[in-house]
mmCIF file of C-alpha atoms and ligand atoms in Angstrom:
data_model
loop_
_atom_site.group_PDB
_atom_site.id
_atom_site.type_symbol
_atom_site.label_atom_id
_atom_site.label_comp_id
_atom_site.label_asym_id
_atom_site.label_seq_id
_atom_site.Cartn_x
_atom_site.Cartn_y
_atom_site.Cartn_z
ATOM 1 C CA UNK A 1 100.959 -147.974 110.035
ATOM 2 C CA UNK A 2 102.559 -151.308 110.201
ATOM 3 C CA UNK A 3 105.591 -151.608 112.898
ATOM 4 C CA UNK A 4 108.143 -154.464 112.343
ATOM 5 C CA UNK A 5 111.089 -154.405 115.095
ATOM 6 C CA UNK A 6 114.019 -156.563 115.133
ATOM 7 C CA UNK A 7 112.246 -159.559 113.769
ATOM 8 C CA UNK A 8 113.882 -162.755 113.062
ATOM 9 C CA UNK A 9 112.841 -166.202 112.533
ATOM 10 C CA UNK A 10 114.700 -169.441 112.551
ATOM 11 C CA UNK A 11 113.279 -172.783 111.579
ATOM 12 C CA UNK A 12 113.478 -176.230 113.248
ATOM 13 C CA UNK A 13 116.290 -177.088 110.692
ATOM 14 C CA UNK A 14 118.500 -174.405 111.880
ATOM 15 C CA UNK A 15 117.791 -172.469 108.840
ATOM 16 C CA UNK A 16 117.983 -168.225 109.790
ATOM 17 C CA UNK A 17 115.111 -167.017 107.547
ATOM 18 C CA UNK A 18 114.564 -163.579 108.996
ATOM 19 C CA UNK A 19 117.140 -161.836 110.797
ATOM 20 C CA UNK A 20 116.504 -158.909 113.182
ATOM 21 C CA UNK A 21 113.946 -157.542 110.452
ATOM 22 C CA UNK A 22 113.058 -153.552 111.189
ATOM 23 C CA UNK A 23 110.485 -151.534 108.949
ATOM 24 C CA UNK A 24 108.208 -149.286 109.163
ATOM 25 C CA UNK A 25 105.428 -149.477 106.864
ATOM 26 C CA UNK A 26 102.725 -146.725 106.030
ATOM 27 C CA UNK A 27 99.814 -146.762 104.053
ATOM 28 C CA UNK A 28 99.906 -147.304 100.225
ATOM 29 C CA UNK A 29 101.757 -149.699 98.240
ATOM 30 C CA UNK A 30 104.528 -151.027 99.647
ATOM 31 C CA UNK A 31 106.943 -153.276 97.649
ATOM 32 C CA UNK A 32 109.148 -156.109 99.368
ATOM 33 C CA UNK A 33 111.521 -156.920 96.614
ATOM 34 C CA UNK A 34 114.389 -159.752 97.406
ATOM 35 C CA UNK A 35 115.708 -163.177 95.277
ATOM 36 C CA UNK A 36 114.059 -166.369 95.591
ATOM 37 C CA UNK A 37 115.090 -167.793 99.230
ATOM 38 C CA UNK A 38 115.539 -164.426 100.680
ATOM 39 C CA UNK A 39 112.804 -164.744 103.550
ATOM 40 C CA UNK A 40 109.836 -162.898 102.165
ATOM 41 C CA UNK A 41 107.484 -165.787 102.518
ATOM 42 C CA UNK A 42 108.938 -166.033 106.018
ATOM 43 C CA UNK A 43 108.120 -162.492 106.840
ATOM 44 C CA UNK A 44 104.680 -162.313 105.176
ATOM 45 C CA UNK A 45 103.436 -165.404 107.203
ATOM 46 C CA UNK A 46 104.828 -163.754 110.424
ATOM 47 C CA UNK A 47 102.824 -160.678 109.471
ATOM 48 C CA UNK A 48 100.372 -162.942 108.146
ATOM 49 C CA UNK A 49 99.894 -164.495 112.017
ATOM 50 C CA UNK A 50 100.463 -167.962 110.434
ATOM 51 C CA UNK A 51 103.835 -168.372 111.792
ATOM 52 C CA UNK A 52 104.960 -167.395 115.224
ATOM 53 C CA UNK A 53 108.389 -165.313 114.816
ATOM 54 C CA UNK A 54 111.573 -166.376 116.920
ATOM 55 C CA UNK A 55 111.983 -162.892 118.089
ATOM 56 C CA UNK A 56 110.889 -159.662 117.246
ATOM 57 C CA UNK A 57 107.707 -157.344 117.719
ATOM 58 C CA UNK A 58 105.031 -156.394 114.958
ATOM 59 C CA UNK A 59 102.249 -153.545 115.591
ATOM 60 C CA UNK A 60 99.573 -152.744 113.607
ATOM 61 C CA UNK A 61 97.659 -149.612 114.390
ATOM 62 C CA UNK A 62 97.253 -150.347 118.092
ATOM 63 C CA UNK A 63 97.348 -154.098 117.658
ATOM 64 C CA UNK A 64 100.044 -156.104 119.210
ATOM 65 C CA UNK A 65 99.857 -158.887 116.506
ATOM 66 C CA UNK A 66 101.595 -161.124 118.042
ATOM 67 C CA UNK A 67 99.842 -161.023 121.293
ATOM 68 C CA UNK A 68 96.321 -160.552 119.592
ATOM 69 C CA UNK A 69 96.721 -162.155 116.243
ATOM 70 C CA UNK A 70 93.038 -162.714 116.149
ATOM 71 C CA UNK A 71 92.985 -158.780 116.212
ATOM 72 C CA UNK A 72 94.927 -158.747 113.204
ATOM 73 C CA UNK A 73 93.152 -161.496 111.366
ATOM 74 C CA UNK A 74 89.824 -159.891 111.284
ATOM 75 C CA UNK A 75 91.414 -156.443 109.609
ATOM 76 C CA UNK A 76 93.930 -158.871 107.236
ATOM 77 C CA UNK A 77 93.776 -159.246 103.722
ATOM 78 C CA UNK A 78 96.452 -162.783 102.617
ATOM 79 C CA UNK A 79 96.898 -163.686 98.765
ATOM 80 C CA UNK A 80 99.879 -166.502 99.759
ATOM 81 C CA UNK A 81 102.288 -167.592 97.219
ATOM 82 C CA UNK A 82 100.437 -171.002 96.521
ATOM 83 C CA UNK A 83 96.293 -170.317 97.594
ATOM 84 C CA UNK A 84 95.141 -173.694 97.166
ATOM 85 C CA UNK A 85 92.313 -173.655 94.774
ATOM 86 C CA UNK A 86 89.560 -176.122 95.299
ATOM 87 C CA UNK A 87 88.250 -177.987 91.792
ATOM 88 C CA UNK A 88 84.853 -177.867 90.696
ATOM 89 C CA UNK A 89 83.629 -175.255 93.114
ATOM 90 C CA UNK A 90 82.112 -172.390 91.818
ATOM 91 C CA UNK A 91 84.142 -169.079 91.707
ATOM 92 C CA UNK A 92 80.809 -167.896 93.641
ATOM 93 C CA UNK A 93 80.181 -170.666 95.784
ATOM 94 C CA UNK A 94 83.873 -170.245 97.044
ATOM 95 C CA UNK A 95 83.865 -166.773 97.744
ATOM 96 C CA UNK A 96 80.607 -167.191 99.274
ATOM 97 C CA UNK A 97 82.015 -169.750 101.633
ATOM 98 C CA UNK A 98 85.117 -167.789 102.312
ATOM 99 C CA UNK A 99 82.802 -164.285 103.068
ATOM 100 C CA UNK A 100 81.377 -167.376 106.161
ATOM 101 C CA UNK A 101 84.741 -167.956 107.326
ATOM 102 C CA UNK A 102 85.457 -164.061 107.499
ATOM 103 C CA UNK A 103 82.838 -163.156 109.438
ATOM 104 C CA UNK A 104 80.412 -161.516 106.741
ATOM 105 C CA UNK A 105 77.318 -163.352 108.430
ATOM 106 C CA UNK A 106 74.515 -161.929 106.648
ATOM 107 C CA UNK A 107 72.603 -163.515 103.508
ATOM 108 C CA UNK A 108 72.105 -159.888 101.896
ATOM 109 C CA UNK A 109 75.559 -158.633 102.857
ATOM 110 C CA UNK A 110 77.474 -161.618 101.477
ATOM 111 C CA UNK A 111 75.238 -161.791 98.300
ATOM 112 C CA UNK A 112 76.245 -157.893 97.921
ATOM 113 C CA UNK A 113 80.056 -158.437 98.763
ATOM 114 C CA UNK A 114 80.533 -161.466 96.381
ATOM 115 C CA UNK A 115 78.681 -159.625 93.844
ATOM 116 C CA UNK A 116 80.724 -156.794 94.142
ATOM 117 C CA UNK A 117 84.487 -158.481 94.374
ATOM 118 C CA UNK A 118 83.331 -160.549 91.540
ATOM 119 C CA UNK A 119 82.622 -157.143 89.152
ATOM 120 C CA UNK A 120 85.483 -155.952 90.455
ATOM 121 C CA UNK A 121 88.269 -158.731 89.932
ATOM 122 C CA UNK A 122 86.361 -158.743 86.501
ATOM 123 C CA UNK A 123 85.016 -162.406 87.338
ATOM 124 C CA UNK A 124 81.602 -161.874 87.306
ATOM 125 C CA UNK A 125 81.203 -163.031 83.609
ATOM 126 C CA UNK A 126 82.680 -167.134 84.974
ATOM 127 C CA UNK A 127 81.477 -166.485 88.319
ATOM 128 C CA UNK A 128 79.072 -169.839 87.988
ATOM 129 C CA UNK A 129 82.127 -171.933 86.225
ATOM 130 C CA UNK A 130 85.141 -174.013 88.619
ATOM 131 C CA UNK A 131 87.678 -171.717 89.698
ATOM 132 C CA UNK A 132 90.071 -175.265 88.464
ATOM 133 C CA UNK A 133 89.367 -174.063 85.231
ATOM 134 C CA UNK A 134 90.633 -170.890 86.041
ATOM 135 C CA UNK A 135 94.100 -169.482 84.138
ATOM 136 C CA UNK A 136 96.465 -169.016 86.443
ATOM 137 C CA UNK A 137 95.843 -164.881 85.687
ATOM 138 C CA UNK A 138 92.460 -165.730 86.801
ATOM 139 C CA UNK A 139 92.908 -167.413 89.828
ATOM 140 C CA UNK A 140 95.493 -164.725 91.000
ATOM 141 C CA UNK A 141 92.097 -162.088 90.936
ATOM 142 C CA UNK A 142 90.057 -164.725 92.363
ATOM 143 C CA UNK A 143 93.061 -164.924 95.363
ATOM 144 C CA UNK A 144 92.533 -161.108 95.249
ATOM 145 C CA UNK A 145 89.317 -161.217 95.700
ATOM 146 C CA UNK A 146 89.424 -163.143 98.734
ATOM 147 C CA UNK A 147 91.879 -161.147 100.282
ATOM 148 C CA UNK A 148 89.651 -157.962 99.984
ATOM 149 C CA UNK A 149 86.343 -159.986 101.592
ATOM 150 C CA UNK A 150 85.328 -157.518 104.722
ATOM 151 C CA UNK A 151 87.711 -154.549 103.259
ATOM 152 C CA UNK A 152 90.924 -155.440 105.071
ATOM 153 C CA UNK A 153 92.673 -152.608 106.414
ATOM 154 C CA UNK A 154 96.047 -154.724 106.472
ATOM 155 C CA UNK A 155 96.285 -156.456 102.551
ATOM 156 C CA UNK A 156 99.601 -159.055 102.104
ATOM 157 C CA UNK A 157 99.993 -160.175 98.130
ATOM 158 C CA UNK A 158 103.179 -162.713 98.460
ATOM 159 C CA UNK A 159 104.632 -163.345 94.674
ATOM 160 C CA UNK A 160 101.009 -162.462 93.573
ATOM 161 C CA UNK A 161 102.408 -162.095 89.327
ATOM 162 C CA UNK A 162 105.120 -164.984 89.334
ATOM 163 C CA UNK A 163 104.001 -167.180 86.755
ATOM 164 C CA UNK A 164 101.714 -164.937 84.886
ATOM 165 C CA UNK A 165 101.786 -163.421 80.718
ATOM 166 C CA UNK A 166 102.535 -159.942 80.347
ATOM 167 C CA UNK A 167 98.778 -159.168 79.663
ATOM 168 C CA UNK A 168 97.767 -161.061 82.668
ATOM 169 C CA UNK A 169 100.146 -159.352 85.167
ATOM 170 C CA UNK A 170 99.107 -155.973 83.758
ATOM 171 C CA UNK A 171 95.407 -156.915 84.517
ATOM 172 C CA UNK A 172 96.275 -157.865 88.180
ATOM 173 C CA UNK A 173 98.649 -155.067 88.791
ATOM 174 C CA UNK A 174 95.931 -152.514 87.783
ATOM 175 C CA UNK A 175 93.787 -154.230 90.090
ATOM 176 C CA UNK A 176 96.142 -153.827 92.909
ATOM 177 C CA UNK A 177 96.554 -150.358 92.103
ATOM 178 C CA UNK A 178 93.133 -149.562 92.289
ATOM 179 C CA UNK A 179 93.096 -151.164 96.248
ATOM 180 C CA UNK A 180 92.541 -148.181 98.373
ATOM 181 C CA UNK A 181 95.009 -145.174 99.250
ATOM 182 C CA UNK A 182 93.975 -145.659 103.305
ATOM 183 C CA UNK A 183 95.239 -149.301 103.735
ATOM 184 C CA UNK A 184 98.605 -150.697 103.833
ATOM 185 C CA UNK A 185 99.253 -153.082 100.689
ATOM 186 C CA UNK A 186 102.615 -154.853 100.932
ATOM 187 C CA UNK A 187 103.800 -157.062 97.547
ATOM 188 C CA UNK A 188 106.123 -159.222 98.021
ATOM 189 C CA UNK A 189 107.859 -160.090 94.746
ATOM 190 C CA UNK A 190 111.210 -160.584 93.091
ATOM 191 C CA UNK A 191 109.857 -159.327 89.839
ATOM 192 C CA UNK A 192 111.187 -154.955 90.289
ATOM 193 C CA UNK A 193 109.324 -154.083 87.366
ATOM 194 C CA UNK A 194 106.048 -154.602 89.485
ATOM 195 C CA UNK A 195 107.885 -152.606 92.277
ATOM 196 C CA UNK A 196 108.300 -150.138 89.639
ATOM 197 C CA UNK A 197 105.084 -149.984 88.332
ATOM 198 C CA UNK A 198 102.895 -149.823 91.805
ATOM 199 C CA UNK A 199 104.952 -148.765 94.877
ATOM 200 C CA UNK A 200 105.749 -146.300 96.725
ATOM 201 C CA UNK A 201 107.770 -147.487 99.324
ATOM 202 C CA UNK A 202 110.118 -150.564 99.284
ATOM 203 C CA UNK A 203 112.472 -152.215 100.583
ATOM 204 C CA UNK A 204 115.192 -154.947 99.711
ATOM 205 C CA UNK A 205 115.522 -157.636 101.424
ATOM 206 C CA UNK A 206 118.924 -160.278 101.279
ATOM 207 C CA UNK A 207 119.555 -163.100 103.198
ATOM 208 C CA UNK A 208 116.888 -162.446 105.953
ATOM 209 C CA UNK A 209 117.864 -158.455 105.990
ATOM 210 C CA UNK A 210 116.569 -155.502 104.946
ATOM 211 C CA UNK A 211 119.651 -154.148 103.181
ATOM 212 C CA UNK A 212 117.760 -151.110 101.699
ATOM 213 C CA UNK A 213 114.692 -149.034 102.504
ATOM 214 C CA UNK A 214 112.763 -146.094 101.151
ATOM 215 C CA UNK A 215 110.950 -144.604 98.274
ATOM 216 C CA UNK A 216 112.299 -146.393 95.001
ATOM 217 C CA UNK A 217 112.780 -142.598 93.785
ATOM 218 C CA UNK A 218 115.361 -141.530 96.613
ATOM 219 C CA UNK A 219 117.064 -145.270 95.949
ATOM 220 C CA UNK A 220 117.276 -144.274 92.000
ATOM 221 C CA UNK A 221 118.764 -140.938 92.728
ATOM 222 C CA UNK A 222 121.848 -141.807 94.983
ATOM 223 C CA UNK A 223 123.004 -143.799 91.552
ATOM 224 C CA UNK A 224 122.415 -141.050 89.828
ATOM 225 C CA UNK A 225 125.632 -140.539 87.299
ATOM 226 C CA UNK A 226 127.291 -143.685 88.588
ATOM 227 C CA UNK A 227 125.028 -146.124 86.071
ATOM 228 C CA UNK A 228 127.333 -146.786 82.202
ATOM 229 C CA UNK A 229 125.930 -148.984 79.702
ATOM 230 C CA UNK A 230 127.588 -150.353 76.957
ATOM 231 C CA UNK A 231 127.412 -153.475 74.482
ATOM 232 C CA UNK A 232 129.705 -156.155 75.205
ATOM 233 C CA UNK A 233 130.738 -159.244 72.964
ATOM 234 C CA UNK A 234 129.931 -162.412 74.655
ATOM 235 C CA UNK A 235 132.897 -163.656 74.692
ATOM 236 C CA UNK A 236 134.146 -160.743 76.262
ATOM 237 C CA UNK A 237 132.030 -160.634 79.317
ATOM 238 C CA UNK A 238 133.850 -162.851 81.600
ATOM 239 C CA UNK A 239 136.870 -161.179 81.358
ATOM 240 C CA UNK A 240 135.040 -157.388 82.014
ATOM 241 C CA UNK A 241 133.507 -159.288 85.238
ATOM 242 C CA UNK A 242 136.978 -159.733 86.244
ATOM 243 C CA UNK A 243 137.780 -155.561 85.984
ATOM 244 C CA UNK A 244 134.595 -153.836 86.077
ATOM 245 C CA UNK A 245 131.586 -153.751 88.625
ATOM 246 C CA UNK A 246 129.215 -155.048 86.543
ATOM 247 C CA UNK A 247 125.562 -154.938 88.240
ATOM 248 C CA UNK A 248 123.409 -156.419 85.477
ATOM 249 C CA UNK A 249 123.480 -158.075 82.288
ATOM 250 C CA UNK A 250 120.366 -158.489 79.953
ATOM 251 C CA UNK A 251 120.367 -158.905 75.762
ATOM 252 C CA UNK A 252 119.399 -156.611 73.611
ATOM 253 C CA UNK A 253 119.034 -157.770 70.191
ATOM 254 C CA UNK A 254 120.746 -160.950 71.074
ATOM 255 C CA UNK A 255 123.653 -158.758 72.293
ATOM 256 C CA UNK A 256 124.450 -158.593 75.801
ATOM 257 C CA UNK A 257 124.290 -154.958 77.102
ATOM 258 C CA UNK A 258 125.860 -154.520 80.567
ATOM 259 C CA UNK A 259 125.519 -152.123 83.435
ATOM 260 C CA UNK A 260 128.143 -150.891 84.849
ATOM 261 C CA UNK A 261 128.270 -148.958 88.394
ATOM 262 C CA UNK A 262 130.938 -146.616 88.534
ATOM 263 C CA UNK A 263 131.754 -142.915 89.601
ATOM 264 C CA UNK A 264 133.886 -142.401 86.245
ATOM 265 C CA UNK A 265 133.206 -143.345 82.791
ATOM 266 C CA UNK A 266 135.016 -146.708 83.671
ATOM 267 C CA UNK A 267 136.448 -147.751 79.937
ATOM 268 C CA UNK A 268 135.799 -146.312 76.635
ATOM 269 C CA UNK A 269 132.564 -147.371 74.659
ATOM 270 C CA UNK A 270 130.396 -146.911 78.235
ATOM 271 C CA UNK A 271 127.730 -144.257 78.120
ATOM 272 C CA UNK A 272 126.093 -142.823 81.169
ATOM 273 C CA UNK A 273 122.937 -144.074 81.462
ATOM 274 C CA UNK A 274 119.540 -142.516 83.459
ATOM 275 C CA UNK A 275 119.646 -145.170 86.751
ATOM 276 C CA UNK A 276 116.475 -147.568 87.132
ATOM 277 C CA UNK A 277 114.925 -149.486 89.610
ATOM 278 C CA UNK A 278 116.834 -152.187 88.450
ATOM 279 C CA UNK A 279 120.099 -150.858 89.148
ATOM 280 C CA UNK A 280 119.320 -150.262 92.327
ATOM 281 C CA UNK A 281 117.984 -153.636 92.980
ATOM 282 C CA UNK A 282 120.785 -155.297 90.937
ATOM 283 C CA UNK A 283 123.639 -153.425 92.231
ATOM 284 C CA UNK A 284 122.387 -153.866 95.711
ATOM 285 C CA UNK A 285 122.580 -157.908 94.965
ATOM 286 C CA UNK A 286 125.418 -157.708 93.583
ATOM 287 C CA UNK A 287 127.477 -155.722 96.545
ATOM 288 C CA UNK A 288 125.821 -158.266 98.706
ATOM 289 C CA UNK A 289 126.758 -160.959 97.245
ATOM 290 C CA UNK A 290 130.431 -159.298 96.554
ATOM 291 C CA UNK A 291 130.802 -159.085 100.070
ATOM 292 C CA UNK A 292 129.739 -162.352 101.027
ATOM 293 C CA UNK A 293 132.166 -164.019 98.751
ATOM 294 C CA UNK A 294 134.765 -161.238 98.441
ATOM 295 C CA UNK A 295 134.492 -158.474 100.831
ATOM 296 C CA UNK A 296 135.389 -155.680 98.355
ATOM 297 C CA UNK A 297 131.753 -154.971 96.834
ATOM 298 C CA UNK A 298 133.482 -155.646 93.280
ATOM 299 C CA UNK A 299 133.534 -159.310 92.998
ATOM 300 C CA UNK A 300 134.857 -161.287 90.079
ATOM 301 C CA UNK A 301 132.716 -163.427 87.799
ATOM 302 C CA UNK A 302 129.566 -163.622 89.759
ATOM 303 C CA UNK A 303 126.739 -162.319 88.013
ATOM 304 C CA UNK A 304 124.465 -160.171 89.584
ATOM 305 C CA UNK A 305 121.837 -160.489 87.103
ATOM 306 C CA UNK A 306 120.588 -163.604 84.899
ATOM 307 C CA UNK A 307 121.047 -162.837 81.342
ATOM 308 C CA UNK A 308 117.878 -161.801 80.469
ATOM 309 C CA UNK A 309 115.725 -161.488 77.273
HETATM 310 P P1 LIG B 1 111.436 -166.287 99.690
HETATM 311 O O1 LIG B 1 109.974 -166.172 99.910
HETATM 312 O O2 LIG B 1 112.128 -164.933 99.652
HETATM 313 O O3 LIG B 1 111.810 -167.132 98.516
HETATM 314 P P2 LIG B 1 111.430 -167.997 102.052
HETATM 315 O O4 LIG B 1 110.885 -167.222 103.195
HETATM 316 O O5 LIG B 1 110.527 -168.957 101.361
HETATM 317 O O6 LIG B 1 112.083 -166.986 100.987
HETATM 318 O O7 LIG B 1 112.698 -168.817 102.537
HETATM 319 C C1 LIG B 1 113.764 -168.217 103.270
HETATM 320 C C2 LIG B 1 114.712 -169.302 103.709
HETATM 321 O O8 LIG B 1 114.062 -170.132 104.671
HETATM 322 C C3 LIG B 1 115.171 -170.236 102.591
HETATM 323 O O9 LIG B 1 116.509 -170.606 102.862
HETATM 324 C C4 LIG B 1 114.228 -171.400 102.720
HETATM 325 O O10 LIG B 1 114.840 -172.578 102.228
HETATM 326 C C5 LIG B 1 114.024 -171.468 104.219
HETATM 327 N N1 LIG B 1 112.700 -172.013 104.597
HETATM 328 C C6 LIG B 1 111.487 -171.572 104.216
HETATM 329 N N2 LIG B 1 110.507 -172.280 104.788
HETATM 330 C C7 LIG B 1 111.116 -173.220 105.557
HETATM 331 C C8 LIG B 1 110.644 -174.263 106.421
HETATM 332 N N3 LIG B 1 109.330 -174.479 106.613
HETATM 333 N N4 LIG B 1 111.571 -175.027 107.044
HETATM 334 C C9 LIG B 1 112.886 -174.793 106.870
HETATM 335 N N5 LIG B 1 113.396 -173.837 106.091
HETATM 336 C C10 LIG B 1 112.529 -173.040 105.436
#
């Protein structure tokens, strides 16, 4: 179990990037889903003992981190957002020389730990070729690789499928999903359908807070009934910003289709529609950002969502 208290972090610029952060985290997947700018990084390199937090207290079964980081370190998994990748090393040689760094001192061992992360990331067949060659899908198993060198008990993936194809992400979400039941995993990512797909815990996290926690299930179901769809002409959008609560926008057939939360059917032409993870994420932006701008939860004419594909 991973214990965050009242964590907050503020940079040398004056810039609040955490703020008085609580969660607890058990084992199994657990998603950290939030906008670009929204402190994740921030709070995985706290966790990640490569930042020293403001204020605050983290635990990791028994370990004060922040007191014994090198505690934490030797059980820690860390995929950052941007693992620099060295050119023209092997994807062996590298993992060999990052098994060194972690402690796995042993000729044998290491040969039998590369060996094995390589099978598993399904490198092995390019293990001998430069991981600067690699496709970005591929260097986002080699990262995983890495992280799982000594069997971490504590595994951070920050942004891990940002950037990636569909077929790639699929690849490296499988892989995630295969990373044992008895550790904790935490994603970071602003990406819910990977949320969706692997966790089962999340949280949301705005601004440097976590403005909603808990299994993405028991999130879904307090929307349940309040979710209508319906298709909107384009043109017509900005003025049904202006009335309605609209939480997300995306196109369907080149025709926007918008989500609307409400606790009646709020005009004619909306259907009730089964909530998603999305919603909740969306609608939880969107109140957010209502507030901060209006301070009714219903603001006008900022969408919540990008109009997406
Ligand atoms: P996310 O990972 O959710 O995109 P970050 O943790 O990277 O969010 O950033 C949170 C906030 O902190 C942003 O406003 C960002 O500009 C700021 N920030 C991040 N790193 C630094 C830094 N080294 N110095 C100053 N501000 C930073």
């Amino acid at each position: 179990m991973l214990s965050i208290s009242g964590l907050s972090h503020t940079y040398p610029n004056g810039t609040r990037a955490l703020d008085d952060v609580t969660l607890e985290i058990p084992r199994g997947m657990f998603g950290l889903l939030g906008p670009n700018g929204a402190g994740k990084s921030s709070l995985m390199r706290c966790l990640a003992t490569l930042q020293v937090p403001s204020a605050g207290a983290i635990r990791f079964d028994g370990i004060d981190v922040l007191a014994e980081p090198e505690k934490l370190r030797a059980t820690l998994g860390y995929l950052p957002q941007d693992f620099g990748v060295y050119p023209r090393v092997s994807a062996w040689d590298m993992l060999d020389h990052l098994a060194v760094l972690k402690g796995v001192a042993g000729r044998g061992e290491r040969r039998e730990t590369v060996e094995a992360l390589l099978q598993q990331v399904n490198l092995w067949e390019v293990r001998k070729k430069a991981i600067a060659g690699f496709s970005g899908g591929m260097r986002q198993r080699f990262g995983i690789a890495q992280a799982l060198i000594a069997n971490p008990r504590l595994i951070i993936v920050d942004e891990p499928t940002a950037g990636l194809d569909p077929e790639e992400r699929n690849r490296f979400n499988n892989l995630l999903a295969e990373i044992g039941e008895n550790v904790v995993v935490i994603l970071s990512t602003h990406i819910v359908d990977d949320v969706t797909d692997l966790c089962s815990r999340m949280a949301i996290l705005v601004g440097g807070r976590i403005v909603r926690a808990g299994t993405p299930r028991a999130l879904i179901d307090e929307l349940r009934g309040r979710v209508w769809s319906a298709s909107v002409p384009k043109d017509e959008l900005p003025a049904l910003r202006e009335r309605l609560p609209v939480i997300a926008t995306r196109l369907r057939g080149g025709q926007p289709m918008v989500h609307v939360l409400a606790d009646a059917r709020p005009d004619t032409g909306f259907e009730p529609v089964e909530a998603g993870l999305e919603d909740v994420y969306f609608s939880t932006l969107h109140a957010h950002r209502s507030a901060g701008t209006h301070g009714n939860g219903h603001g006008a004419g900022q969408p919540a969502a990008a109009l997406a594909a």
